[in-house]
mmCIF file of C-alpha atoms in Angstrom:
data_model
loop_
_atom_site.group_PDB
_atom_site.id
_atom_site.type_symbol
_atom_site.label_atom_id
_atom_site.label_comp_id
_atom_site.label_asym_id
_atom_site.label_seq_id
_atom_site.Cartn_x
_atom_site.Cartn_y
_atom_site.Cartn_z
ATOM 1 C CA MET A 1 -0.086 0.086 -0.047
ATOM 2 C CA SER A 2 1.413 3.541 -0.852
ATOM 3 C CA LYS A 3 1.224 6.293 1.579
ATOM 4 C CA LYS A 4 -0.126 8.584 -1.016
ATOM 5 C CA ALA A 5 -3.996 9.539 -0.967
ATOM 6 C CA HIS A 6 -5.644 6.919 1.008
ATOM 7 C CA VAL A 7 -9.435 6.670 0.421
ATOM 8 C CA SER A 8 -11.664 5.382 2.694
ATOM 9 C CA GLU A 9 -13.183 2.160 2.397
ATOM 10 C CA THR A 10 -16.350 1.606 0.161
ATOM 11 C CA PRO A 11 -18.649 -1.549 -0.052
ATOM 12 C CA ALA A 12 -16.777 -2.408 -3.372
ATOM 13 C CA THR A 13 -13.090 -2.098 -2.089
ATOM 14 C CA GLN A 14 -14.536 -3.895 1.010
ATOM 15 C CA LEU A 15 -15.590 -6.762 -1.805
ATOM 16 C CA LEU A 16 -12.562 -6.558 -3.559
ATOM 17 C CA ARG A 17 -10.349 -6.947 -0.259
ATOM 18 C CA ALA A 18 -12.516 -9.724 1.149
ATOM 19 C CA ASN A 19 -12.087 -11.797 -2.113
ATOM 20 C CA LYS A 20 -8.201 -10.889 -2.315
ATOM 21 C CA VAL A 21 -8.339 -9.029 -5.375
ATOM 22 C CA ALA A 22 -5.426 -6.791 -6.264
ATOM 23 C CA PHE A 23 -6.071 -3.115 -6.966
ATOM 24 C CA THR A 24 -4.691 -0.025 -7.450
ATOM 25 C CA GLU A 25 -6.476 3.164 -6.117
ATOM 26 C CA HIS A 26 -6.758 6.403 -8.221
ATOM 27 C CA PRO A 27 -8.675 9.492 -6.430
ATOM 28 C CA TYR A 28 -9.316 12.306 -8.827
ATOM 29 C CA GLU A 29 -11.204 15.811 -8.629
ATOM 30 C CA TYR A 30 -14.925 14.872 -9.561
ATOM 31 C CA GLN A 31 -16.325 16.936 -11.861
ATOM 32 C CA GLU A 32 -20.220 16.904 -12.249
ATOM 33 C CA HIS A 33 -21.242 15.336 -15.600
ATOM 34 C CA GLY A 34 -17.702 14.840 -16.518
ATOM 35 C CA GLY A 35 -17.681 10.945 -16.749
ATOM 36 C CA ALA A 36 -15.125 8.566 -17.470
ATOM 37 C CA GLN A 37 -13.740 10.812 -20.102
ATOM 38 C CA HIS A 38 -13.018 13.456 -17.667
ATOM 39 C CA SER A 39 -11.425 11.019 -15.102
ATOM 40 C CA ALA A 40 -9.276 9.592 -18.058
ATOM 41 C CA GLN A 41 -7.913 12.806 -18.825
ATOM 42 C CA VAL A 42 -7.116 13.912 -15.293
ATOM 43 C CA LEU A 43 -5.398 10.666 -14.400
ATOM 44 C CA GLY A 44 -3.832 10.431 -17.874
ATOM 45 C CA PHE A 45 -5.689 7.052 -18.846
ATOM 46 C CA ASP A 46 -6.850 6.162 -22.271
ATOM 47 C CA PRO A 47 -10.525 6.752 -22.106
ATOM 48 C CA PHE A 48 -11.216 3.061 -23.604
ATOM 49 C CA THR A 49 -9.619 1.620 -20.452
ATOM 50 C CA VAL A 50 -11.802 3.513 -18.185
ATOM 51 C CA VAL A 51 -14.954 1.279 -17.733
ATOM 52 C CA LYS A 52 -18.387 3.143 -16.965
ATOM 53 C CA THR A 53 -20.863 1.116 -14.791
ATOM 54 C CA LEU A 54 -24.200 1.802 -16.254
ATOM 55 C CA VAL A 55 -27.331 0.809 -14.328
ATOM 56 C CA MET A 56 -30.136 0.101 -16.830
ATOM 57 C CA GLN A 57 -33.362 -1.577 -16.908
ATOM 58 C CA ASP A 58 -35.375 -3.792 -19.023
ATOM 59 C CA GLN A 59 -38.809 -3.637 -20.153
ATOM 60 C CA ASP A 60 -40.157 -5.028 -17.000
ATOM 61 C CA ALA A 61 -38.105 -2.694 -14.841
ATOM 62 C CA LYS A 62 -35.635 -5.546 -13.697
ATOM 63 C CA PRO A 63 -32.287 -3.657 -13.160
ATOM 64 C CA LEU A 64 -28.896 -4.821 -14.899
ATOM 65 C CA ILE A 65 -25.484 -3.490 -14.846
ATOM 66 C CA VAL A 66 -23.395 -2.767 -17.981
ATOM 67 C CA LEU A 67 -19.792 -2.304 -18.190
ATOM 68 C CA MET A 68 -18.794 -0.111 -20.900
ATOM 69 C CA HIS A 69 -15.795 1.624 -22.110
ATOM 70 C CA GLY A 70 -15.334 5.241 -21.131
ATOM 71 C CA ASN A 71 -15.355 6.419 -24.722
ATOM 72 C CA ARG A 72 -18.358 4.199 -26.095
ATOM 73 C CA THR A 73 -22.148 4.177 -25.658
ATOM 74 C CA VAL A 74 -24.454 1.307 -25.267
ATOM 75 C CA SER A 75 -26.383 0.322 -28.146
ATOM 76 C CA THR A 76 -29.697 -0.567 -26.138
ATOM 77 C CA LYS A 77 -30.856 -2.469 -29.281
ATOM 78 C CA ASN A 78 -28.100 -4.524 -29.671
ATOM 79 C CA LEU A 79 -27.695 -5.082 -25.827
ATOM 80 C CA ALA A 80 -31.736 -6.167 -25.668
ATOM 81 C CA ARG A 81 -31.355 -8.666 -28.413
ATOM 82 C CA GLN A 82 -28.361 -10.296 -26.988
ATOM 83 C CA ILE A 83 -29.759 -10.706 -23.385
ATOM 84 C CA GLY A 84 -33.182 -11.596 -24.567
ATOM 85 C CA ALA A 85 -35.059 -8.599 -23.533
ATOM 86 C CA LYS A 86 -37.724 -6.526 -25.509
ATOM 87 C CA SER A 87 -36.084 -3.504 -24.357
ATOM 88 C CA VAL A 88 -33.222 -1.941 -22.329
ATOM 89 C CA GLU A 89 -33.065 1.757 -21.187
ATOM 90 C CA PRO A 90 -30.949 3.550 -18.651
ATOM 91 C CA CYS A 91 -32.520 3.891 -15.312
ATOM 92 C CA LYS A 92 -33.230 7.457 -13.907
ATOM 93 C CA PRO A 93 -30.464 8.619 -11.527
ATOM 94 C CA GLU A 94 -32.637 8.071 -8.232
ATOM 95 C CA VAL A 95 -33.642 4.919 -9.392
ATOM 96 C CA ALA A 96 -30.175 3.449 -10.278
ATOM 97 C CA GLN A 97 -28.966 4.983 -6.704
ATOM 98 C CA ARG A 98 -31.864 2.674 -5.187
ATOM 99 C CA HIS A 99 -30.718 -0.267 -7.135
ATOM 100 C CA SER A 100 -27.027 0.131 -6.736
ATOM 101 C CA GLY A 101 -26.793 1.911 -3.082
ATOM 102 C CA TYR A 102 -24.166 4.174 -4.932
ATOM 103 C CA MET A 103 -24.450 7.881 -5.910
ATOM 104 C CA VAL A 104 -24.682 8.430 -9.666
ATOM 105 C CA GLY A 105 -21.030 9.240 -10.718
ATOM 106 C CA GLY A 106 -19.859 7.012 -8.022
ATOM 107 C CA THR A 107 -21.319 3.508 -8.818
ATOM 108 C CA SER A 108 -19.245 0.589 -8.946
ATOM 109 C CA PRO A 109 -20.137 -2.899 -9.989
ATOM 110 C CA PHE A 110 -18.714 -4.338 -6.783
ATOM 111 C CA GLY A 111 -20.670 -4.434 -3.545
ATOM 112 C CA THR A 112 -24.286 -3.153 -4.843
ATOM 113 C CA ARG A 113 -27.048 -3.003 -2.572
ATOM 114 C CA ARG A 114 -29.105 -5.390 -4.914
ATOM 115 C CA GLU A 115 -27.788 -8.366 -6.913
ATOM 116 C CA MET A 116 -28.245 -7.663 -10.490
ATOM 117 C CA PRO A 117 -27.194 -9.360 -13.760
ATOM 118 C CA VAL A 118 -23.777 -7.986 -14.994
ATOM 119 C CA TYR A 119 -23.149 -7.647 -18.723
ATOM 120 C CA ILE A 120 -19.674 -6.594 -19.945
ATOM 121 C CA GLU A 121 -18.686 -5.396 -23.315
ATOM 122 C CA SER A 122 -16.433 -8.206 -24.708
ATOM 123 C CA SER A 123 -13.547 -5.964 -25.792
ATOM 124 C CA VAL A 124 -13.195 -4.842 -22.243
ATOM 125 C CA LEU A 125 -11.779 -8.297 -21.486
ATOM 126 C CA GLU A 126 -9.064 -8.176 -23.697
ATOM 127 C CA LEU A 127 -7.646 -5.047 -22.034
ATOM 128 C CA PRO A 128 -4.674 -6.185 -19.728
ATOM 129 C CA LYS A 129 -5.861 -3.527 -16.750
ATOM 130 C CA ILE A 130 -9.054 -1.532 -16.535
ATOM 131 C CA ALA A 131 -9.869 1.443 -14.270
ATOM 132 C CA ILE A 132 -13.546 1.125 -12.748
ATOM 133 C CA ASN A 133 -15.311 3.317 -10.359
ATOM 134 C CA GLY A 134 -14.374 2.161 -6.498
ATOM 135 C CA GLY A 135 -17.670 3.017 -5.050
ATOM 136 C CA ARG A 136 -17.609 6.981 -4.721
ATOM 137 C CA ARG A 137 -17.526 9.972 -6.911
ATOM 138 C CA GLY A 138 -13.709 10.761 -7.836
ATOM 139 C CA TYR A 139 -12.182 7.493 -7.162
ATOM 140 C CA LEU A 140 -11.446 4.812 -9.555
ATOM 141 C CA VAL A 141 -9.578 1.344 -8.904
ATOM 142 C CA GLY A 142 -7.299 -0.269 -11.328
ATOM 143 C CA ILE A 143 -7.999 -4.089 -11.748
ATOM 144 C CA ASP A 144 -7.694 -6.926 -14.050
ATOM 145 C CA PRO A 145 -10.962 -6.972 -16.192
ATOM 146 C CA GLN A 146 -11.230 -10.880 -15.631
ATOM 147 C CA VAL A 147 -12.188 -10.005 -12.111
ATOM 148 C CA CYS A 148 -15.580 -8.901 -13.339
ATOM 149 C CA LEU A 149 -16.132 -12.360 -14.753
ATOM 150 C CA THR A 150 -14.940 -14.348 -11.688
ATOM 151 C CA LEU A 151 -16.535 -11.856 -8.906
ATOM 152 C CA LEU A 152 -19.520 -10.233 -10.856
ATOM 153 C CA GLY A 153 -20.292 -13.442 -13.010
ATOM 154 C CA ALA A 154 -20.298 -10.655 -15.875
ATOM 155 C CA LYS A 155 -21.609 -12.052 -19.244
ATOM 156 C CA PRO A 156 -19.770 -10.639 -22.115
ATOM 157 C CA VAL A 157 -22.022 -8.751 -24.811
ATOM 158 C CA GLN A 158 -21.095 -6.732 -27.945
ATOM 159 C CA CYS A 159 -23.305 -3.566 -27.781
ATOM 160 C CA ALA A 160 -20.654 -0.747 -28.081
ATOM 161 C CA LEU A 161 -21.245 2.371 -30.267
ATOM 162 C CA ALA A 162 -18.503 4.687 -30.831
ATOM 163 C CA GLU A 163 -19.243 8.179 -29.023
#
């Protein structure tokens, strides 16, 4: 553990530590509506390696999580087709917060309040390391993307659109 900026535990980091997952901490100055592009720029990361955690819902309002490259958007039509749903749409911020237990802008797929199916853009799994939200605004953790498969049971999908 380095002695620089220590960030207090979140449900996400507790889950990672409990499962002995190696991760690096990357705090940054949070910017409202800055998103993954902002955090990538501030931290000097490629936005393609910064992974967004998106809380969405299907036609029955059942929540699900999509892990997507920071510089890509989700084709909800392609996603719905691949997961066998009629339609998929982003949750409203307050609904996403209720499902995940995290504030929008600080949503991590790890340690969510509710267990939800997780889908990951398949090309994310080809990266050697990703930066993903650590459970609070202005805080990313660097991990091996395979952790998303082993710890979250994430299912690979192909639904990325260039922004």
